[in-house]
Amino acid sequence: MYSRHPSRILHVDGDTFFASCEVALDASLSGKPVWVGGGRRGDGIVIAANREAKRFGIHTGMACFKAKHVCPHGVLARPQYDEYRRLSREMFQIMEEYTPTLVPMSIDEGFLDLTTMGSHVWRDTTPANYVNGLRARIHKEVGVPV
């Protein structure tokens, strides 16, 4: 069906979500290269790396021992999936306040349909300011950048 009004769909995705969660859970990790992964014998792989770790060439799928070799001062964090789920719920609760239509896609990613929002919303702000407000609120309250 054709509409005279364009759709406004917002995609929200947590930035290196598991690694960002680790920093949110432990502020002393802020600004440090952090990657999440590892196995029982130290032979696991990286499942997430923050931007600081990526600057050293650390990437998803890399062996953890190689990551430690290229960045000996970096931090290997063991996955804390229960905490990641908790932070994800907090993030989605905030997103639900911004739109009546939210479609979750993964633990850290969703689509917000802003099309049906009343014109009164757009009288007071622009879509860019609306998005920036959402991003800032998630980062402030959850500790995870999006």
N, CA, C and O atoms as a DFTB+ gen file, in Angstrom:
584 C
 N C O
     1  1       0.845      -1.175       0.000
     2  2       0.000       0.000       0.000
     3  2       0.890       1.238       0.000
     4  3       1.873       1.310       0.737
     5  1       0.541       2.187      -0.816
     6  2       1.299       3.417      -0.931
     7  2       0.890       4.392       0.166
     8  3      -0.293       4.553       0.467
     9  1       1.881       5.030       0.752
    10  2       1.617       6.034       1.771
    11  2       2.243       7.346       1.342
    12  3       3.316       7.360       0.739
    13  1       1.590       8.427       1.646
    14  2       2.131       9.743       1.319
    15  2       3.254      10.119       2.274
    16  3       4.035      11.029       1.997
    17  1       3.329       9.426       3.382
    18  2       4.340       9.732       4.381
    19  2       5.424       8.657       4.345
    20  3       5.118       7.465       4.378
    21  1       6.671       9.067       4.278
    22  2       7.749       8.070       4.233
    23  2       7.868       7.314       5.555
    24  3       7.579       7.846       6.627
    25  1       8.294       6.076       5.447
    26  2       8.547       5.281       6.651
    27  2       9.768       5.826       7.365
    28  3      10.711       6.315       6.744
    29  1       9.727       5.732       8.665
    30  2      10.882       6.123       9.484
    31  2      11.241       4.920      10.339
    32  3      10.641       4.683      11.388
    33  1      12.222       4.168       9.879
    34  2      12.667       2.964      10.571
    35  2      14.064       3.232      11.117
    36  3      14.956       3.659      10.384
    37  1      14.241       2.981      12.387
    38  2      15.529       3.203      13.042
    39  2      16.140       1.857      13.411
    40  3      15.493       1.028      14.051
    41  1      17.362       1.648      13.014
    42  2      18.097       0.432      13.371
    43  2      19.029       0.773      14.533
    44  3      19.838       1.696      14.432
    45  1      18.916       0.039      15.621
    46  2      19.770       0.238      16.795
    47  2      20.594      -1.026      16.988
    48  3      20.063      -2.137      16.995
    49  1      21.898      -0.840      17.145
    50  2      22.809      -1.977      17.292
    51  2      23.858      -1.618      18.337
    52  3      24.527      -0.591      18.223
    53  1      24.001      -2.458      19.349
    54  2      25.022      -2.240      20.371
    55  2      26.414      -2.327      19.762
    56  3      26.700      -3.228      18.975
    57  1      27.269      -1.395      20.129
    58  2      28.627      -1.341      19.593
    59  2      29.499      -2.372      20.306
    60  3      29.720      -2.271      21.513
    61  1      29.992      -3.361      19.566
    62  2      30.807      -4.456      20.128
    63  2      30.221      -4.879      21.471
    64  3      30.868      -4.779      22.514
    65  1      28.988      -5.349      21.416
    66  2      28.130      -5.466      22.590
    67  2      28.750      -6.203      23.768
    68  3      28.780      -5.654      24.870
    69  1      29.242      -7.415      23.585
    70  2      29.763      -8.161      24.737
    71  2      30.956      -7.435      25.362
    72  3      31.060      -7.355      26.586
    73  1      31.848      -6.912      24.536
    74  2      33.004      -6.179      25.068
    75  2      32.548      -4.885      25.744
    76  3      33.084      -4.513      26.787
    77  1      31.576      -4.207      25.168
    78  2      31.045      -2.988      25.785
    79  2      30.368      -3.287      27.114
    80  3      30.447      -2.491      28.049
    81  1      29.702      -4.436      27.196
    82  2      29.090      -4.844      28.468
    83  2      30.157      -5.026      29.538
    84  3      29.959      -4.629      30.686
    85  1      31.281      -5.621      29.173
    86  2      32.361      -5.822      30.146
    87  2      32.848      -4.493      30.697
    88  3      33.111      -4.372      31.894
    89  1      32.971      -3.498      29.832
    90  2      33.396      -2.168      30.281
    91  2      32.305      -1.535      31.145
    92  3      32.608      -0.881      32.143
    93  1      31.042      -1.727      30.768
    94  2      29.938      -1.191      31.576
    95  2      29.911      -1.827      32.962
    96  3      29.560      -1.172      33.943
    97  1      30.279      -3.093      33.041
    98  2      30.272      -3.815      34.319
    99  2      31.490      -3.505      35.182
   100  3      31.446      -3.666      36.401
   101  1      32.580      -3.059      34.552
   102  2      33.823      -2.767      35.272
   103  2      34.447      -1.506      34.684
   104  3      35.179      -1.571      33.696
   105  1      34.157      -0.371      35.288
   106  2      34.614       0.924      34.770
   107  2      36.130       1.022      34.664
   108  3      36.634       1.843      33.897
   109  1      36.871       0.207      35.411
   110  2      38.335       0.260      35.326
   111  2      38.838      -0.209      33.959
   112  3      40.006      -0.005      33.630
   113  1      37.972      -0.832      33.164
   114  2      38.359      -1.294      31.827
   115  2      38.205      -0.208      30.764
   116  3      38.646      -0.386      29.629
   117  1      37.589       0.902      31.120
   118  2      37.356       1.974      30.157
   119  2      38.671       2.461      29.555
   120  3      39.626       2.752      30.275
   121  1      38.707       2.544      28.231
   122  2      39.898       3.009      27.525
   123  2      40.943       1.941      27.290
   124  3      41.952       2.199      26.632
   125  1      40.726       0.755      27.812
   126  2      41.685      -0.339      27.648
   127  2      41.224      -1.284      26.545
   128  3      40.027      -1.402      26.285
   129  1      42.177      -1.961      25.894
   130  2      41.786      -2.989      24.930
   131  2      41.167      -4.174      25.677
   132  3      41.793      -4.767      26.555
   133  1      39.933      -4.503      25.312
   134  2      39.199      -5.589      25.977
   135  2      38.634      -6.505      24.902
   136  3      38.067      -6.048      23.909
   137  1      38.797      -7.802      25.116
   138  2      38.124      -8.764      24.252
   139  2      37.511      -9.850      25.109
   140  3      38.005     -10.169      26.191
   141  1      36.434     -10.406      24.607
   142  2      35.696     -11.447      25.313
   143  2      35.931     -12.759      24.586
   144  3      35.888     -12.817      23.357
   145  1      36.179     -13.803      25.347
   146  2      36.377     -15.122      24.734
   147  2      37.093     -16.046      25.681
   148  3      37.050     -15.882      26.900
   149  1      37.747     -17.012      25.100
   150  2      38.516     -17.956      25.900
   151  2      37.836     -19.296      26.014
   152  3      36.617     -19.413      25.894
   153  1      38.640     -20.290      26.244
   154  2      38.145     -21.642      26.450
   155  2      38.630     -22.151      27.791
   156  3      39.332     -21.446      28.517
   157  1      38.264     -23.346      28.109
   158  2      38.662     -23.924      29.396
   159  2      40.170     -24.045      29.530
   160  3      40.710     -23.911      30.628
   161  1      40.846     -24.294      28.434
   162  2      42.305     -24.472      28.486
   163  2      43.042     -23.265      27.903
   164  3      44.229     -23.349      27.589
   165  1      42.346     -22.163      27.765
   166  2      42.977     -20.978      27.194
   167  2      43.133     -21.059      25.689
   168  3      43.904     -20.303      25.099
   169  1      42.399     -21.979      25.062
   170  2      42.539     -22.179      23.626
   171  2      41.325     -21.689      22.844
   172  3      41.115     -22.099      21.703
   173  1      40.532     -20.820      23.446
   174  2      39.314     -20.351      22.800
   175  2      39.570     -19.233      21.811
   176  3      40.712     -18.873      21.524
   177  1      38.477     -18.697      21.299
   178  2      38.563     -17.614      20.330
   179  2      37.903     -16.353      20.884
   180  3      37.136     -16.393      21.846
   181  1      38.227     -15.245      20.247
   182  2      37.637     -13.949      20.576
   183  2      36.215     -13.922      20.008
   184  3      36.016     -14.171      18.819
   185  1      35.235     -13.622      20.851
   186  2      33.857     -13.496      20.364
   187  2      33.420     -12.036      20.259
   188  3      32.403     -11.741      19.630
   189  1      34.172     -11.122      20.863
   190  2      33.915      -9.686      20.737
   191  2      35.162      -8.940      21.169
   192  3      35.858      -9.356      22.096
   193  1      35.439      -7.842      20.494
   194  2      36.582      -6.993      20.842
   195  2      36.144      -5.540      20.747
   196  3      35.461      -5.149      19.800
   197  1      36.542      -4.736      21.739
   198  2      36.163      -3.328      21.682
   199  2      37.062      -2.582      20.695
   200  3      38.010      -3.150      20.154
   201  1      36.756      -1.311      20.471
   202  2      37.494      -0.528      19.470
   203  2      38.982      -0.429      19.795
   204  3      39.830      -0.474      18.904
   205  1      39.281      -0.295      21.078
   206  2      40.692      -0.203      21.473
   207  2      41.432      -1.487      21.112
   208  3      42.573      -1.429      20.653
   209  1      40.809      -2.635      21.308
   210  2      41.438      -3.916      20.956
   211  2      41.556      -4.063      19.443
   212  3      42.546      -4.598      18.943
   213  1      40.556      -3.594      18.723
   214  2      40.587      -3.700      17.258
   215  2      41.738      -2.898      16.664
   216  3      42.242      -3.238      15.594
   217  1      42.157      -1.844      17.344
   218  2      43.299      -1.052      16.860
   219  2      44.586      -1.879      16.825
   220  3      45.519      -1.553      16.092
   221  1      44.630      -2.943      17.616
   222  2      45.788      -3.833      17.632
   223  2      45.618      -5.000      16.663
   224  3      46.477      -5.879      16.590
   225  1      44.519      -5.008      15.926
   226  2      44.266      -6.080      14.974
   227  2      43.492      -7.248      15.552
   228  3      43.330      -8.272      14.889
   229  1      43.014      -7.109      16.768
   230  2      42.238      -8.183      17.391
   231  2      40.836      -8.171      16.786
   232  3      40.218      -7.115      16.650
   233  1      40.346      -9.349      16.427
   234  2      39.049      -9.442      15.764
   235  2      38.317     -10.712      16.173
   236  3      38.915     -11.658      16.685
   237  1      37.027     -10.710      15.937
   238  2      36.193     -11.873      16.218
   239  2      36.733     -13.078      15.453
   240  3      37.052     -12.991      14.268
   241  1      36.825     -14.196      16.156
   242  2      37.321     -15.427      15.548
   243  2      38.807     -15.659      15.737
   244  3      39.303     -16.755      15.473
   245  1      39.523     -14.642      16.190
   246  2      40.965     -14.771      16.424
   247  2      41.197     -15.637      17.659
   248  3      40.436     -15.563      18.624
   249  1      42.227     -16.439      17.631
   250  2      42.585     -17.241      18.804
   251  2      42.988     -16.303      19.941
   252  3      43.714     -15.332      19.725
   253  1      42.520     -16.594      21.139
   254  2      42.812     -15.731      22.291
   255  2      44.306     -15.640      22.572
   256  3      44.790     -14.585      22.982
   257  1      45.042     -16.723      22.361
   258  2      46.484     -16.652      22.612
   259  2      47.154     -15.705      21.627
   260  3      48.139     -15.053      21.976
   261  1      46.637     -15.616      20.398
   262  2      47.190     -14.667      19.423
   263  2      46.842     -13.234      19.821
   264  3      47.661     -12.326      19.682
   265  1      45.625     -13.042      20.313
   266  2      45.220     -11.707      20.761
   267  2      46.137     -11.232      21.883
   268  3      46.574     -10.082      21.889
   269  1      46.423     -12.113      22.821
   270  2      47.306     -11.753      23.937
   271  2      48.722     -11.482      23.437
   272  3      49.437     -10.657      24.007
   273  1      49.126     -12.172      22.381
   274  2      50.467     -11.964      21.815
   275  2      50.586     -10.576      21.169
   276  3      51.590      -9.889      21.356
   277  1      49.560     -10.166      20.410
   278  2      49.632      -8.868      19.736
   279  2      49.316      -7.706      20.674
   280  3      49.651      -6.558      20.381
   281  1      48.668      -8.007      21.804
   282  2      48.307      -6.948      22.754
   283  2      48.455      -7.480      24.178
   284  3      47.455      -7.749      24.845
   285  1      49.703      -7.637      24.652
   286  2      49.925      -8.248      25.963
   287  2      49.314      -7.481      27.135
   288  3      49.036      -8.070      28.179
   289  1      49.105      -6.182      26.972
   290  2      48.531      -5.386      28.062
   291  2      47.000      -5.356      28.011
   292  3      46.362      -4.740      28.864
   293  1      46.413      -6.018      27.016
   294  2      44.960      -6.053      26.882
   295  2      44.317      -6.981      27.894
   296  3      44.996      -7.737      28.589
   297  1      43.007      -6.911      27.963
   298  2      42.251      -7.672      28.954
   299  2      41.363      -8.701      28.257
   300  3      40.529      -8.355      27.421
   301  1      41.555      -9.959      28.613
   302  2      40.676     -11.034      28.166
   303  2      39.604     -11.227      29.227
   304  3      39.910     -11.549      30.375
   305  1      38.361     -11.032      28.845
   306  2      37.237     -11.213      29.771
   307  2      36.490     -12.482      29.397
   308  3      36.196     -12.720      28.225
   309  1      36.190     -13.279      30.383
   310  2      35.381     -14.484      30.160
   311  2      33.925     -14.061      29.977
   312  3      33.466     -13.145      30.659
   313  1      33.203     -14.696      29.087
   314  2      31.811     -14.307      28.843
   315  2      30.944     -14.402      30.102
   316  3      31.033     -15.352      30.879
   317  1      30.111     -13.387      30.268
   318  2      29.142     -13.337      31.373
   319  2      27.749     -13.182      30.754
   320  3      27.140     -12.114      30.822
   321  1      27.266     -14.255      30.157
   322  2      26.039     -14.182      29.373
   323  2      24.830     -13.713      30.170
   324  3      23.981     -13.010      29.624
   325  1      24.726     -14.078      31.434
   326  2      23.595     -13.600      32.243
   327  2      23.616     -12.080      32.365
   328  3      22.572     -11.431      32.302
   329  1      24.797     -11.521      32.538
   330  2      24.923     -10.062      32.626
   331  2      24.614      -9.408      31.280
   332  3      23.983      -8.352      31.236
   333  1      25.050     -10.025      30.189
   334  2      24.762      -9.468      28.861
   335  2      23.253      -9.449      28.613
   336  3      22.722      -8.486      28.059
   337  1      22.568     -10.518      29.026
   338  2      21.107     -10.557      28.864
   339  2      20.440      -9.471      29.709
   340  3      19.489      -8.830      29.261
   341  1      20.932      -9.265      30.915
   342  2      20.363      -8.224      31.788
   343  2      20.528      -6.842      31.158
   344  3      19.580      -6.059      31.111
   345  1      21.730      -6.546      30.677
   346  2      21.972      -5.246      30.053
   347  2      21.161      -5.100      28.765
   348  3      20.696      -4.006      28.447
   349  1      20.993      -6.180      28.035
   350  2      20.164      -6.159      26.832
   351  2      18.721      -5.809      27.182
   352  3      18.100      -4.986      26.509
   353  1      18.190      -6.425      28.223
   354  2      16.813      -6.115      28.646
   355  2      16.679      -4.632      28.994
   356  3      15.693      -3.991      28.629
   357  1      17.665      -4.092      29.697
   358  2      17.629      -2.668      30.050
   359  2      17.631      -1.801      28.793
   360  3      16.901      -0.813      28.710
   361  1      18.454      -2.177      27.823
   362  2      18.545      -1.429      26.572
   363  2      17.206      -1.460      25.824
   364  3      16.742      -0.432      25.332
   365  1      16.592      -2.639      25.744
   366  2      15.317      -2.763      25.035
   367  2      14.177      -2.069      25.782
   368  3      13.252      -1.561      25.148
   369  1      14.226      -2.037      27.105
   370  2      13.200      -1.314      27.863
   371  2      13.235       0.173      27.530
   372  3      12.192       0.814      27.406
   373  1      14.430       0.709      27.387
   374  2      14.550       2.121      27.007
   375  2      14.014       2.318      25.592
   376  3      13.261       3.261      25.347
   377  1      14.388       1.447      24.661
   378  2      13.918       1.583      23.279
   379  2      12.396       1.524      23.204
   380  3      11.789       2.232      22.402
   381  1      11.772       0.683      24.037
   382  2      10.309       0.567      24.029
   383  2       9.627       1.872      24.439
   384  3       8.475       2.111      24.078
   385  1      10.324       2.704      25.182
   386  2       9.765       3.998      25.565
   387  2       9.786       4.992      24.405
   388  3       9.119       6.025      24.458
   389  1      10.546       4.682      23.365
   390  2      10.708       5.602      22.251
   391  2       9.803       5.296      21.068
   392  3       9.693       6.114      20.155
   393  1       9.155       4.139      21.063
   394  2       8.282       3.787      19.953
   395  2       7.294       2.707      20.380
   396  3       7.612       1.867      21.222
   397  1       6.095       2.729      19.799
   398  2       5.161       1.645      20.091
   399  2       5.492       0.357      19.332
   400  3       4.979      -0.710      19.670
   401  1       6.342       0.452      18.313
   402  2       6.659      -0.712      17.486
   403  2       8.158      -0.972      17.491
   404  3       8.934      -0.245      16.870
   405  1       8.550      -2.022      18.203
   406  2       9.955      -2.412      18.308
   407  2      10.080      -3.866      17.871
   408  3       9.338      -4.729      18.341
   409  1      11.018      -4.132      16.974
   410  2      11.256      -5.496      16.500
   411  2      12.672      -5.897      16.901
   412  3      13.634      -5.472      16.262
   413  1      12.816      -6.712      17.955
   414  2      14.151      -7.185      18.343
   415  2      14.694      -8.142      17.281
   416  3      13.953      -8.961      16.738
   417  1      15.982      -8.034      16.990
   418  2      16.616      -8.915      16.009
   419  2      17.663      -9.822      16.645
   420  3      17.920     -10.921      16.154
   421  1      18.255      -9.369      17.719
   422  2      19.263     -10.159      18.428
   423  2      19.390      -9.590      19.833
   424  3      18.610      -8.723      20.226
   425  1      20.358     -10.066      20.583
   426  2      20.540      -9.611      21.963
   427  2      20.830      -8.112      22.041
   428  3      20.536      -7.479      23.056
   429  1      21.400      -7.541      20.983
   430  2      21.802      -6.133      21.035
   431  2      21.315      -5.318      19.840
   432  3      21.836      -4.233      19.581
   433  1      20.339      -5.819      19.123
   434  2      19.959      -5.166      17.877
   435  2      18.449      -5.206      17.689
   436  3      17.799      -6.215      17.960
   437  1      17.905      -4.086      17.216
   438  2      16.480      -4.040      16.954
   439  2      16.124      -2.918      15.997
   440  3      16.917      -2.011      15.743
   441  1      14.911      -3.004      15.474
   442  2      14.383      -1.978      14.587
   443  2      13.228      -1.285      15.293
   444  3      12.344      -1.936      15.850
   445  1      13.246       0.038      15.265
   446  2      12.185       0.843      15.850
   447  2      11.441       1.511      14.705
   448  3      12.049       2.196      13.882
   449  1      10.138       1.317      14.650
   450  2       9.322       1.953      13.620
   451  2       8.800       3.265      14.190
   452  3       7.946       3.283      15.076
   453  1       9.326       4.347      13.668
   454  2       8.926       5.675      14.135
   455  2       7.838       6.279      13.257
   456  3       7.384       7.397      13.502
   457  1       7.417       5.529      12.221
   458  2       6.459       6.037      11.248
   459  2       5.144       6.443      11.891
   460  3       4.563       7.466      11.530
   461  1       4.673       5.650      12.837
   462  2       3.349       5.891      13.418
   463  2       3.361       6.900      14.562
   464  3       2.328       7.179      15.170
   465  1       4.526       7.434      14.841
   466  2       4.614       8.413      15.926
   467  2       3.822       9.648      15.510
   468  3       3.855      10.054      14.349
   469  1       3.131      10.227      16.440
   470  2       2.305      11.390      16.149
   471  2       3.120      12.589      15.691
   472  3       4.300      12.721      16.015
   473  1       2.471      13.451      14.939
   474  2       3.160      14.640      14.424
   475  2       3.620      15.553      15.554
   476  3       4.535      16.356      15.367
   477  1       2.993      15.438      16.731
   478  2       3.404      16.269      17.866
   479  2       4.854      15.985      18.269
   480  3       5.553      16.877      18.750
   481  1       5.303      14.746      18.073
   482  2       6.695      14.392      18.406
   483  2       7.646      15.172      17.512
   484  3       8.646      15.715      17.981
   485  1       7.331      15.225      16.223
   486  2       8.248      15.847      15.267
   487  2       8.147      17.367      15.260
   488  3       8.985      18.040      14.659
   489  1       7.129      17.918      15.922
   490  2       7.072      19.375      16.084
   491  2       8.148      19.842      17.054
   492  3       8.696      20.935      16.913
   493  1       8.445      18.993      18.048
   494  2       9.359      19.382      19.120
   495  2      10.810      18.973      18.889
   496  3      11.701      19.430      19.605
   497  1      11.057      18.124      17.904
   498  2      12.424      17.648      17.680
   499  2      12.583      17.187      16.241
   500  3      11.607      17.077      15.498
   501  1      13.796      16.924      15.866
   502  2      14.081      16.355      14.547
   503  2      14.387      14.868      14.731
   504  3      14.724      14.442      15.836
   505  1      14.275      14.082      13.672
   506  2      14.651      12.670      13.803
   507  2      16.085      12.492      14.309
   508  3      16.350      11.597      15.111
   509  1      16.997      13.327      13.853
   510  2      18.398      13.208      14.294
   511  2      18.523      13.458      15.795
   512  3      19.224      12.723      16.491
   513  1      17.852      14.483      16.290
   514  2      17.900      14.758      17.731
   515  2      17.232      13.651      18.534
   516  3      17.684      13.309      19.627
   517  1      16.164      13.097      17.993
   518  2      15.457      11.990      18.648
   519  2      16.390      10.790      18.796
   520  3      16.481      10.181      19.862
   521  1      17.079      10.465      17.707
   522  2      18.020       9.337      17.711
   523  2      19.179       9.612      18.665
   524  3      19.564       8.738      19.441
   525  1      19.727      10.805      18.611
   526  2      20.844      11.144      19.499
   527  2      20.436      11.079      20.963
   528  3      21.228      10.675      21.814
   529  1      19.203      11.475      21.259
   530  2      18.706      11.365      22.628
   531  2      18.605       9.918      23.083
   532  3      18.960       9.591      24.215
   533  1      18.122       9.053      22.201
   534  2      18.035       7.627      22.509
   535  2      19.421       7.042      22.739
   536  3      19.643       6.322      23.713
   537  1      20.348       7.349      21.847
   538  2      21.723       6.840      21.983
   539  2      22.345       7.298      23.295
   540  3      22.948       6.500      24.014
   541  1      22.198       8.568      23.603
   542  2      22.791       9.116      24.829
   543  2      22.173       8.475      26.067
   544  3      22.873       8.175      27.034
   545  1      20.870       8.269      26.032
   546  2      20.207       7.681      27.201
   547  2      20.648       6.234      27.419
   548  3      20.920       5.839      28.552
   549  1      20.724       5.445      26.356
   550  2      21.175       4.056      26.496
   551  2      22.599       4.029      27.034
   552  3      22.912       3.246      27.931
   553  1      23.456       4.877      26.492
   554  2      24.847       4.891      26.950
   555  2      24.941       5.309      28.414
   556  3      25.703       4.724      29.184
   557  1      24.173       6.314      28.794
   558  2      24.220       6.801      30.180
   559  2      23.643       5.785      31.162
   560  3      24.243       5.525      32.205
   561  1      22.494       5.212      30.843
   562  2      21.797       4.347      31.794
   563  2      22.256       2.890      31.763
   564  3      22.228       2.212      32.790
   565  1      22.674       2.407      30.605
   566  2      23.086       1.005      30.480
   567  2      24.608       0.886      30.425
   568  3      25.181      -0.119      30.844
   569  1      25.254       1.938      29.899
   570  2      26.709       1.914      29.804
   571  2      27.228       1.329      28.513
   572  3      28.428       1.096      28.373
   573  1      26.329       1.088      27.559
   574  2      26.702       0.466      26.291
   575  2      26.454       1.459      25.159
   576  3      25.342       1.970      25.024
   577  1      27.466       1.739      24.347
   578  2      27.242       2.626      23.203
   579  2      26.474       1.911      22.093
   580  3      26.649       0.714      21.861
   581  1      25.616       2.680      21.411
   582  2      24.872       2.153      20.262
   583  2      25.068       3.084      19.083
   584  3      24.530       2.835      18.004
